[in-house]
Amino acid sequence: MSEERLNILLMGYIDGELGDKERAEVESALQSNPELRVEHESMLELKELTAGFTVDQRTDAELDAYWSSVYNRLERHTGWALLLIGCAVLFLAGVILFLANPDVHWGVKVATAVAGLGLLALLWSVWRERRRVLPHDRYTKEVHR
């Protein structure tokens, strides 16, 4: 009997899912193989440990109530705002230090400034477009935010 088949049968044996013939095969293998007995004992211990575990199942109504609560949305928005403000401050500090460094060539400073302005223009354009389209978006009412 292959080791893979024996492991599958051993799991079925522990769960009480085997027929008489397969159960007899496993019991015979357990008597003749000390390594298999050790594996069997560890599987039994694991089954005993996990027998008391339960998964907390929430209903859809409970989940919807949780995600739509004002407190949770405020908490999440505050977290994102603080993260973005912190990143913006760090970015601006880096830009100021970069531009104030006399060792950096003026051409690199100009190219960096132009790239930064381009990024700001793109972000402004996306934000403006999103604000214009949002009231007419057909899917807004179907997506729970």
PDB file of C-alpha atoms in Angstrom:
ATOM      1  CA  MET A   1       0.000   0.000   0.000  1.00  0.00           C
ATOM      2  CA  SER A   2       1.413   3.426  -0.937  1.00  0.00           C
ATOM      3  CA  GLU A   3       2.226   5.969   1.753  1.00  0.00           C
ATOM      4  CA  GLU A   4      -0.149   8.537   0.235  1.00  0.00           C
ATOM      5  CA  ARG A   5      -3.062   6.084   0.239  1.00  0.00           C
ATOM      6  CA  LEU A   6      -2.217   5.055   3.791  1.00  0.00           C
ATOM      7  CA  ASN A   7      -2.283   8.691   4.973  1.00  0.00           C
ATOM      8  CA  ILE A   8      -5.658   9.243   3.310  1.00  0.00           C
ATOM      9  CA  LEU A   9      -7.035   6.067   4.881  1.00  0.00           C
ATOM     10  CA  LEU A  10      -5.597   7.082   8.256  1.00  0.00           C
ATOM     11  CA  MET A  11      -7.465  10.398   8.131  1.00  0.00           C
ATOM     12  CA  GLY A  12     -10.664   8.555   7.217  1.00  0.00           C
ATOM     13  CA  TYR A  13     -10.011   6.082  10.044  1.00  0.00           C
ATOM     14  CA  ILE A  14      -9.668   8.893  12.591  1.00  0.00           C
ATOM     15  CA  ASP A  15     -12.861  10.526  11.332  1.00  0.00           C
ATOM     16  CA  GLY A  16     -14.748   7.199  11.352  1.00  0.00           C
ATOM     17  CA  GLU A  17     -15.464   7.308   7.632  1.00  0.00           C
ATOM     18  CA  LEU A  18     -14.021   3.943   6.510  1.00  0.00           C
ATOM     19  CA  GLY A  19     -15.750   0.726   5.641  1.00  0.00           C
ATOM     20  CA  ASP A  20     -14.867  -2.594   7.288  1.00  0.00           C
ATOM     21  CA  LYS A  21     -12.258  -3.635   4.714  1.00  0.00           C
ATOM     22  CA  GLU A  22     -10.399  -0.295   4.754  1.00  0.00           C
ATOM     23  CA  ARG A  23     -10.569  -0.095   8.553  1.00  0.00           C
ATOM     24  CA  ALA A  24      -8.987  -3.543   8.785  1.00  0.00           C
ATOM     25  CA  GLU A  25      -6.206  -2.410   6.404  1.00  0.00           C
ATOM     26  CA  VAL A  26      -5.415   0.607   8.573  1.00  0.00           C
ATOM     27  CA  GLU A  27      -5.488  -1.386  11.819  1.00  0.00           C
ATOM     28  CA  SER A  28      -3.137  -3.947  10.318  1.00  0.00           C
ATOM     29  CA  ALA A  29      -0.770  -1.201   9.157  1.00  0.00           C
ATOM     30  CA  LEU A  30      -0.911   0.437  12.602  1.00  0.00           C
ATOM     31  CA  GLN A  31       0.124  -2.828  14.290  1.00  0.00           C
ATOM     32  CA  SER A  32       3.056  -3.387  11.951  1.00  0.00           C
ATOM     33  CA  ASN A  33       4.352   0.192  11.526  1.00  0.00           C
ATOM     34  CA  PRO A  34       5.537   2.120  14.637  1.00  0.00           C
ATOM     35  CA  GLU A  35       5.994   5.366  12.641  1.00  0.00           C
ATOM     36  CA  LEU A  36       2.389   5.167  11.520  1.00  0.00           C
ATOM     37  CA  ARG A  37       1.273   4.704  15.150  1.00  0.00           C
ATOM     38  CA  VAL A  38       3.122   7.913  16.083  1.00  0.00           C
ATOM     39  CA  GLU A  39       1.457   9.726  13.169  1.00  0.00           C
ATOM     40  CA  HIS A  40      -1.920   8.316  14.252  1.00  0.00           C
ATOM     41  CA  GLU A  41      -1.422   9.546  17.825  1.00  0.00           C
ATOM     42  CA  SER A  42      -0.430  13.040  16.680  1.00  0.00           C
ATOM     43  CA  MET A  43      -3.474  13.202  14.393  1.00  0.00           C
ATOM     44  CA  LEU A  44      -5.719  12.153  17.295  1.00  0.00           C
ATOM     45  CA  GLU A  45      -4.206  14.883  19.496  1.00  0.00           C
ATOM     46  CA  LEU A  46      -4.760  17.439  16.759  1.00  0.00           C
ATOM     47  CA  LYS A  47      -8.371  16.325  16.338  1.00  0.00           C
ATOM     48  CA  GLU A  48      -8.947  16.662  20.099  1.00  0.00           C
ATOM     49  CA  LEU A  49      -7.393  20.140  20.129  1.00  0.00           C
ATOM     50  CA  THR A  50      -9.463  21.404  17.217  1.00  0.00           C
ATOM     51  CA  ALA A  51     -12.733  19.724  18.218  1.00  0.00           C
ATOM     52  CA  GLY A  52     -13.751  22.664  20.395  1.00  0.00           C
ATOM     53  CA  PHE A  53     -13.018  25.327  17.803  1.00  0.00           C
ATOM     54  CA  THR A  54     -15.945  27.148  16.284  1.00  0.00           C
ATOM     55  CA  VAL A  55     -16.110  29.728  13.547  1.00  0.00           C
ATOM     56  CA  ASP A  56     -18.033  32.855  14.405  1.00  0.00           C
ATOM     57  CA  GLN A  57     -20.537  33.187  11.579  1.00  0.00           C
ATOM     58  CA  ARG A  58     -22.126  36.592  11.156  1.00  0.00           C
ATOM     59  CA  THR A  59     -25.291  37.097   9.187  1.00  0.00           C
ATOM     60  CA  ASP A  60     -25.327  39.422   6.194  1.00  0.00           C
ATOM     61  CA  ALA A  61     -27.517  41.839   8.125  1.00  0.00           C
ATOM     62  CA  GLU A  62     -25.001  42.006  10.974  1.00  0.00           C
ATOM     63  CA  LEU A  63     -22.133  42.595   8.551  1.00  0.00           C
ATOM     64  CA  ASP A  64     -24.054  45.309   6.698  1.00  0.00           C
ATOM     65  CA  ALA A  65     -24.904  47.018   9.988  1.00  0.00           C
ATOM     66  CA  TYR A  66     -21.276  46.922  11.048  1.00  0.00           C
ATOM     67  CA  TRP A  67     -19.853  48.321   7.821  1.00  0.00           C
ATOM     68  CA  SER A  68     -22.452  51.029   7.518  1.00  0.00           C
ATOM     69  CA  SER A  69     -22.139  52.363  11.046  1.00  0.00           C
ATOM     70  CA  VAL A  70     -21.073  55.966  11.229  1.00  0.00           C
ATOM     71  CA  TYR A  71     -18.416  55.286  13.841  1.00  0.00           C
ATOM     72  CA  ASN A  72     -16.612  52.699  11.734  1.00  0.00           C
ATOM     73  CA  ARG A  73     -16.688  54.839   8.617  1.00  0.00           C
ATOM     74  CA  LEU A  74     -15.447  57.848  10.570  1.00  0.00           C
ATOM     75  CA  GLU A  75     -12.694  55.755  12.106  1.00  0.00           C
ATOM     76  CA  ARG A  76     -11.547  54.472   8.714  1.00  0.00           C
ATOM     77  CA  HIS A  77     -11.706  57.908   7.071  1.00  0.00           C
ATOM     78  CA  THR A  78      -9.727  59.422   9.938  1.00  0.00           C
ATOM     79  CA  GLY A  79      -7.063  56.732   9.594  1.00  0.00           C
ATOM     80  CA  TRP A  80      -6.721  57.315   5.855  1.00  0.00           C
ATOM     81  CA  ALA A  81      -6.616  61.099   6.331  1.00  0.00           C
ATOM     82  CA  LEU A  82      -3.868  60.856   8.957  1.00  0.00           C
ATOM     83  CA  LEU A  83      -1.868  58.469   6.767  1.00  0.00           C
ATOM     84  CA  LEU A  84      -2.151  60.746   3.723  1.00  0.00           C
ATOM     85  CA  ILE A  85      -1.259  63.865   5.731  1.00  0.00           C
ATOM     86  CA  GLY A  86       1.795  62.118   7.173  1.00  0.00           C
ATOM     87  CA  CYS A  87       2.928  60.957   3.731  1.00  0.00           C
ATOM     88  CA  ALA A  88       2.404  64.437   2.274  1.00  0.00           C
ATOM     89  CA  VAL A  89       4.446  66.054   5.066  1.00  0.00           C
ATOM     90  CA  LEU A  90       7.267  63.535   4.581  1.00  0.00           C
ATOM     91  CA  PHE A  91       7.174  64.047   0.816  1.00  0.00           C
ATOM     92  CA  LEU A  92       7.277  67.827   1.119  1.00  0.00           C
ATOM     93  CA  ALA A  93      10.129  67.640   3.637  1.00  0.00           C
ATOM     94  CA  GLY A  94      12.047  65.454   1.208  1.00  0.00           C
ATOM     95  CA  VAL A  95      11.417  67.836  -1.675  1.00  0.00           C
ATOM     96  CA  ILE A  96      12.509  70.845   0.384  1.00  0.00           C
ATOM     97  CA  LEU A  97      15.683  69.087   1.516  1.00  0.00           C
ATOM     98  CA  PHE A  98      16.361  68.008  -2.069  1.00  0.00           C
ATOM     99  CA  LEU A  99      15.868  71.476  -3.493  1.00  0.00           C
ATOM    100  CA  ALA A 100      17.884  73.149  -0.711  1.00  0.00           C
ATOM    101  CA  ASN A 101      20.862  70.831  -1.227  1.00  0.00           C
ATOM    102  CA  PRO A 102      23.584  72.836  -3.006  1.00  0.00           C
ATOM    103  CA  ASP A 103      25.280  69.673  -4.285  1.00  0.00           C
ATOM    104  CA  VAL A 104      22.380  68.798  -6.610  1.00  0.00           C
ATOM    105  CA  HIS A 105      22.670  70.261 -10.119  1.00  0.00           C
ATOM    106  CA  TRP A 106      20.037  72.885 -10.966  1.00  0.00           C
ATOM    107  CA  GLY A 107      18.887  70.861 -14.003  1.00  0.00           C
ATOM    108  CA  VAL A 108      17.948  67.912 -11.788  1.00  0.00           C
ATOM    109  CA  LYS A 109      16.040  70.276  -9.497  1.00  0.00           C
ATOM    110  CA  VAL A 110      14.106  71.751 -12.434  1.00  0.00           C
ATOM    111  CA  ALA A 111      13.314  68.284 -13.863  1.00  0.00           C
ATOM    112  CA  THR A 112      12.108  67.117 -10.443  1.00  0.00           C
ATOM    113  CA  ALA A 113       9.910  70.186 -10.065  1.00  0.00           C
ATOM    114  CA  VAL A 114       8.407  69.685 -13.541  1.00  0.00           C
ATOM    115  CA  ALA A 115       7.689  66.000 -12.794  1.00  0.00           C
ATOM    116  CA  GLY A 116       6.061  66.968  -9.493  1.00  0.00           C
ATOM    117  CA  LEU A 117       3.871  69.568 -11.184  1.00  0.00           C
ATOM    118  CA  GLY A 118       2.889  67.006 -13.815  1.00  0.00           C
ATOM    119  CA  LEU A 119       1.888  64.535 -11.095  1.00  0.00           C
ATOM    120  CA  LEU A 120      -0.181  67.197  -9.332  1.00  0.00           C
ATOM    121  CA  ALA A 121      -1.902  68.115 -12.609  1.00  0.00           C
ATOM    122  CA  LEU A 122      -2.797  64.465 -13.252  1.00  0.00           C
ATOM    123  CA  LEU A 123      -4.135  63.982  -9.708  1.00  0.00           C
ATOM    124  CA  TRP A 124      -6.189  67.181 -10.002  1.00  0.00           C
ATOM    125  CA  SER A 125      -7.604  66.027 -13.353  1.00  0.00           C
ATOM    126  CA  VAL A 126      -8.613  62.603 -12.022  1.00  0.00           C
ATOM    127  CA  TRP A 127     -10.187  64.117  -8.897  1.00  0.00           C
ATOM    128  CA  ARG A 128     -12.120  66.714 -10.926  1.00  0.00           C
ATOM    129  CA  GLU A 129     -13.362  64.080 -13.402  1.00  0.00           C
ATOM    130  CA  ARG A 130     -14.439  61.760 -10.592  1.00  0.00           C
ATOM    131  CA  ARG A 131     -16.403  64.550  -8.906  1.00  0.00           C
ATOM    132  CA  ARG A 132     -18.122  65.365 -12.228  1.00  0.00           C
ATOM    133  CA  VAL A 133     -19.064  61.745 -13.032  1.00  0.00           C
ATOM    134  CA  LEU A 134     -20.055  60.598  -9.527  1.00  0.00           C
ATOM    135  CA  PRO A 135     -23.609  62.021  -9.506  1.00  0.00           C
ATOM    136  CA  HIS A 136     -24.387  60.251 -12.810  1.00  0.00           C
ATOM    137  CA  ASP A 137     -22.693  56.918 -12.053  1.00  0.00           C
ATOM    138  CA  ARG A 138     -25.272  54.106 -12.427  1.00  0.00           C
ATOM    139  CA  TYR A 139     -23.366  51.740 -10.181  1.00  0.00           C
ATOM    140  CA  THR A 140     -22.962  54.046  -7.191  1.00  0.00           C
ATOM    141  CA  LYS A 141     -26.174  52.843  -5.534  1.00  0.00           C
ATOM    142  CA  GLU A 142     -25.266  49.168  -6.029  1.00  0.00           C
ATOM    143  CA  VAL A 143     -21.841  49.340  -4.375  1.00  0.00           C
ATOM    144  CA  HIS A 144     -21.876  49.448  -0.567  1.00  0.00           C
ATOM    145  CA  ARG A 145     -19.165  51.765   0.701  1.00  0.00           C
TER     146      ARG A 145
END
